[in-house]
Short mmCIF file of C-alpha atoms in Angstrom, two decimals:
data_model
loop_
_atom_site.label_atom_id
_atom_site.label_comp_id
_atom_site.label_asym_id
_atom_site.label_seq_id
_atom_site.Cartn_x
_atom_site.Cartn_y
_atom_site.Cartn_z
CA MET A 1 0.00 0.00 0.00
CA THR A 2 1.27 3.46 -0.90
CA ILE A 3 1.24 5.96 1.95
CA ARG A 4 -0.39 9.21 0.84
CA VAL A 5 1.45 12.15 2.40
CA LEU A 6 0.33 15.76 2.68
CA LEU A 7 2.93 18.47 3.36
CA ALA A 8 1.86 21.49 5.41
CA ASP A 9 4.51 24.18 5.84
CA ASP A 10 4.56 27.89 5.00
CA GLN A 11 8.11 27.61 3.63
CA ALA A 12 8.04 26.53 0.00
CA LEU A 13 11.70 25.51 0.04
CA LEU A 14 11.13 23.06 2.89
CA ARG A 15 8.06 21.61 1.19
CA SER A 16 10.09 21.04 -1.96
CA ALA A 17 12.81 19.26 -0.02
CA PHE A 18 10.29 17.07 1.77
CA ARG A 19 8.56 16.27 -1.53
CA VAL A 20 11.78 15.08 -3.15
CA LEU A 21 12.55 12.91 -0.13
CA VAL A 22 9.08 11.38 0.20
CA ASP A 23 8.55 10.81 -3.52
CA SER A 24 11.89 8.98 -3.69
CA GLU A 25 10.40 6.16 -1.60
CA PRO A 26 8.53 3.38 -3.45
CA ASP A 27 5.89 3.07 -0.74
CA MET A 28 5.07 6.79 -0.43
CA GLU A 29 3.77 9.66 -2.50
CA VAL A 30 3.10 13.34 -1.84
CA VAL A 31 -0.54 14.05 -2.68
CA GLY A 32 -0.60 17.74 -1.87
CA GLU A 33 1.08 20.77 -0.33
CA ALA A 34 -0.46 23.37 1.98
CA SER A 35 0.99 26.69 3.12
CA ASP A 36 -1.31 27.10 6.12
CA GLY A 37 -3.46 25.03 8.48
CA ALA A 38 -6.80 25.77 6.87
CA GLU A 39 -5.54 24.59 3.50
CA ALA A 40 -4.05 21.50 5.15
CA VAL A 41 -7.43 20.48 6.59
CA GLU A 42 -9.13 21.01 3.24
CA LEU A 43 -6.52 19.07 1.28
CA ALA A 44 -6.43 16.24 3.84
CA ARG A 45 -10.07 15.65 2.99
CA GLU A 46 -9.85 16.22 -0.77
CA ARG A 47 -6.67 14.19 -1.39
CA ARG A 48 -7.48 11.37 1.08
CA ALA A 49 -4.15 11.77 2.87
CA ASP A 50 -2.93 9.06 5.21
CA VAL A 51 -0.31 11.19 6.98
CA VAL A 52 0.05 14.96 7.28
CA LEU A 53 3.48 16.41 8.01
CA MET A 54 2.33 19.54 9.83
CA ASP A 55 4.47 22.56 10.64
CA ILE A 56 3.31 23.83 14.01
CA ARG A 57 3.88 27.52 13.28
CA MET A 58 2.12 28.85 10.20
CA PRO A 59 0.28 32.10 9.44
CA GLY A 60 -3.48 32.14 9.81
CA THR A 61 -4.62 28.74 11.03
CA ASP A 62 -1.54 27.27 12.69
CA GLY A 63 -0.58 23.62 12.90
CA LEU A 64 -2.07 23.15 16.35
CA ALA A 65 -5.51 24.42 15.31
CA ALA A 66 -5.36 22.41 12.09
CA THR A 67 -4.48 19.25 14.00
CA ARG A 68 -7.42 19.80 16.31
CA LEU A 69 -9.77 20.25 13.33
CA ILE A 70 -8.51 17.08 11.66
CA SER A 71 -8.70 14.94 14.79
CA SER A 72 -12.23 16.13 15.61
CA ASP A 73 -13.63 15.44 12.14
CA PRO A 74 -15.14 11.92 11.86
CA GLU A 75 -14.50 11.96 8.11
CA LEU A 76 -10.78 12.34 8.79
CA ALA A 77 -10.55 9.70 11.52
CA ALA A 78 -7.96 7.72 9.55
CA VAL A 79 -5.66 10.71 8.98
CA ARG A 80 -2.53 10.78 11.14
CA VAL A 81 -0.70 14.03 11.90
CA VAL A 82 3.02 14.26 12.56
CA ILE A 83 3.98 17.66 13.92
CA LEU A 84 7.20 19.21 12.64
CA THR A 85 8.86 21.67 14.99
CA THR A 86 12.10 23.62 14.92
CA PHE A 87 12.57 23.29 18.66
CA GLU A 88 11.81 19.95 20.26
CA VAL A 89 11.63 21.56 23.70
CA ASP A 90 8.37 23.30 22.97
CA ASP A 91 5.18 23.56 24.99
CA TYR A 92 3.25 23.23 21.72
CA VAL A 93 4.43 19.64 21.43
CA VAL A 94 2.23 18.38 24.24
CA GLN A 95 -0.60 20.63 23.14
CA SER A 96 -0.34 18.99 19.72
CA LEU A 97 -0.57 15.51 21.21
CA ARG A 98 -3.60 16.59 23.20
CA ALA A 99 -5.11 17.98 19.99
CA GLY A 100 -4.77 14.61 18.29
CA ALA A 101 -1.31 14.44 16.71
CA SER A 102 0.33 11.03 16.52
CA GLY A 103 3.68 12.47 17.45
CA PHE A 104 6.27 15.06 16.59
CA LEU A 105 9.62 15.34 14.92
CA GLY A 106 12.31 18.02 14.92
CA LYS A 107 12.98 19.65 11.56
CA GLY A 108 16.65 18.90 12.10
CA SER A 109 16.01 15.15 12.04
CA GLU A 110 17.82 12.90 9.59
CA PRO A 111 15.96 11.99 6.36
CA GLY A 112 15.68 8.38 7.47
CA GLU A 113 14.03 9.46 10.72
CA LEU A 114 11.43 11.48 8.84
CA LEU A 115 10.59 8.60 6.52
CA ASN A 116 10.41 6.20 9.46
CA ALA A 117 8.09 8.61 11.27
CA ILE A 118 5.72 8.63 8.31
CA ARG A 119 5.61 4.84 8.24
CA ILE A 120 5.09 4.57 12.00
CA ALA A 121 2.25 7.09 11.93
CA ALA A 122 0.61 5.39 8.94
CA GLU A 123 0.57 2.13 10.91
CA GLY A 124 -1.30 3.84 13.74
CA GLU A 125 1.65 3.80 16.11
CA ALA A 126 2.87 6.76 18.18
CA LEU A 127 6.17 8.57 17.76
CA LEU A 128 6.81 8.42 21.48
CA SER A 129 9.43 5.74 21.91
CA PRO A 130 12.68 7.72 22.20
CA ALA A 131 13.62 8.48 25.79
CA ALA A 132 14.06 12.17 25.05
CA THR A 133 10.52 12.41 23.72
CA LYS A 134 9.04 10.65 26.72
CA GLY A 135 11.02 12.90 29.01
CA LEU A 136 9.74 15.99 27.23
CA ILE A 137 6.13 14.90 27.53
CA ALA A 138 6.57 14.02 31.17
CA ARG A 139 8.23 17.36 31.89
CA PHE A 140 5.40 19.43 30.47
CA LEU A 141 2.65 17.29 31.94
CA ALA A 142 4.38 17.61 35.30
CA GLN A 143 3.98 21.38 35.23
CA ARG A 144 0.66 20.85 36.98
CA ASP A 145 -0.72 18.25 39.35
CA PRO A 146 -2.10 15.48 37.11
CA ALA A 147 -4.44 14.43 39.91
CA ASP A 148 -6.45 17.63 39.64
CA GLY A 149 -7.87 16.54 36.27
CA ALA A 150 -7.91 20.12 35.00
CA ASP A 151 -7.07 19.19 31.42
CA LEU A 152 -8.82 15.85 31.31
CA ASP A 153 -12.32 15.41 29.92
CA PRO A 154 -14.44 14.22 32.90
CA ALA A 155 -16.17 11.69 30.65
CA ARG A 156 -12.80 10.30 29.59
CA ALA A 157 -11.65 10.16 33.21
CA ALA A 158 -14.73 8.11 34.07
CA ARG A 159 -13.97 5.74 31.21
CA LEU A 160 -10.61 5.01 32.79
CA ASP A 161 -12.54 3.10 35.46
CA SER A 162 -13.98 0.88 32.75
CA LEU A 163 -10.57 -0.58 31.88
CA THR A 164 -9.81 -4.08 33.06
CA VAL A 165 -6.77 -4.73 35.23
CA ARG A 166 -4.86 -6.08 32.23
CA GLU A 167 -5.85 -3.12 30.05
CA ARG A 168 -4.53 -0.77 32.72
CA GLU A 169 -1.27 -2.71 32.83
CA VAL A 170 -0.94 -2.45 29.08
CA LEU A 171 -1.78 1.27 29.16
CA VAL A 172 1.00 1.87 31.67
CA GLN A 173 3.43 0.07 29.35
CA VAL A 174 2.24 2.06 26.33
CA ALA A 175 2.80 5.27 28.31
CA GLY A 176 6.36 4.05 28.87
CA GLY A 177 6.90 4.12 25.11
CA HIS A 178 7.14 0.35 24.73
CA SER A 179 6.18 -1.47 21.55
CA ASN A 180 3.67 -4.31 21.44
CA ASP A 181 6.48 -6.84 21.26
CA GLU A 182 8.21 -5.33 24.27
CA ILE A 183 4.97 -5.23 26.25
CA ALA A 184 4.24 -8.84 25.33
CA GLU A 185 7.63 -9.90 26.68
CA ARG A 186 7.19 -7.88 29.86
CA LEU A 187 3.69 -9.22 30.58
CA GLU A 188 4.39 -12.71 29.20
CA VAL A 189 1.55 -12.67 26.68
CA SER A 190 1.45 -12.68 22.88
CA PRO A 191 1.85 -9.48 20.80
CA LEU A 192 -1.62 -10.13 19.36
CA THR A 193 -3.07 -10.14 22.88
CA VAL A 194 -1.34 -6.85 23.61
CA LYS A 195 -2.70 -5.35 20.40
CA THR A 196 -6.21 -6.43 21.41
CA HIS A 197 -5.87 -4.78 24.82
CA VAL A 198 -4.50 -1.60 23.25
CA ASN A 199 -7.39 -1.42 20.79
CA ARG A 200 -9.93 -1.98 23.55
CA ALA A 201 -8.34 0.71 25.70
CA MET A 202 -8.43 3.17 22.79
CA SER A 203 -12.09 2.36 22.18
CA LYS A 204 -13.08 2.78 25.83
CA LEU A 205 -11.11 6.01 26.27
CA GLY A 206 -12.06 7.55 22.95
CA ALA A 207 -8.42 7.76 21.87
CA ARG A 208 -7.41 8.03 18.22
CA ASP A 209 -4.12 6.21 18.64
CA ARG A 210 -1.33 5.29 21.05
CA ALA A 211 -0.18 8.89 21.38
CA GLN A 212 -3.52 9.81 22.87
CA LEU A 213 -3.30 6.86 25.24
CA VAL A 214 0.02 8.19 26.54
CA VAL A 215 -1.43 11.64 27.18
CA ILE A 216 -4.46 10.15 28.96
CA ALA A 217 -2.25 7.93 31.10
CA TYR A 218 -0.24 10.92 32.33
CA GLU A 219 -3.11 13.38 32.65
CA SER A 220 -5.27 10.94 34.58
CA GLY A 221 -2.50 10.28 37.08
CA LEU A 222 -2.36 6.58 36.15
CA VAL A 223 1.29 7.18 35.27
CA ARG A 224 3.38 9.72 37.15
CA PRO A 225 6.15 11.59 35.31
CA ARG A 226 9.70 10.74 36.36
CA MET A 227 11.84 13.83 36.50
CA ASP A 228 15.24 12.15 36.75
#
């Protein structure tokens, strides 16, 4: 299957560079380019994009607002957003994940990392495995007391109680950035069983993907950030 990629960045030169890189891969193709968030949302729908590489800072409708619009539109439920940011230490990163992004990537990343990020997002996984990324998320979520529930939808918090013991265990492991194979080894179950628990947790919590599960796990207080 060819991954349909939409590029959203207000810098034409960067879009051109990304297009050359993406189109050089046999399993990917660029299906459109947008210079602002509003255009990105429109093209995501028109071009049936699988993954949107979204610059977070754009004039008009920025990447954060565009991500929120995409993630809240039932017609775009299958679209995955990867946020591109110049500075990885950025409060907008966590806001993007809360808005529905599948992850983020620094613009200074190697070409191979960008291509890998597209593939990971297209598979419905979260770009949250690297330790630095997990630390960043934990640091920003720790800026308030996660137990107060200030940023958590009360309905979603109530759904947390609907998880089984095993689903909670799996959620904790997902929040740790572990893959299905790693979780399976840790819990001594099959990867397929882990995938089933992950899917059930996403359904019960109303999460689009694993990235949203991580945010919910931290914001609900189920997982406490480690600041070491």
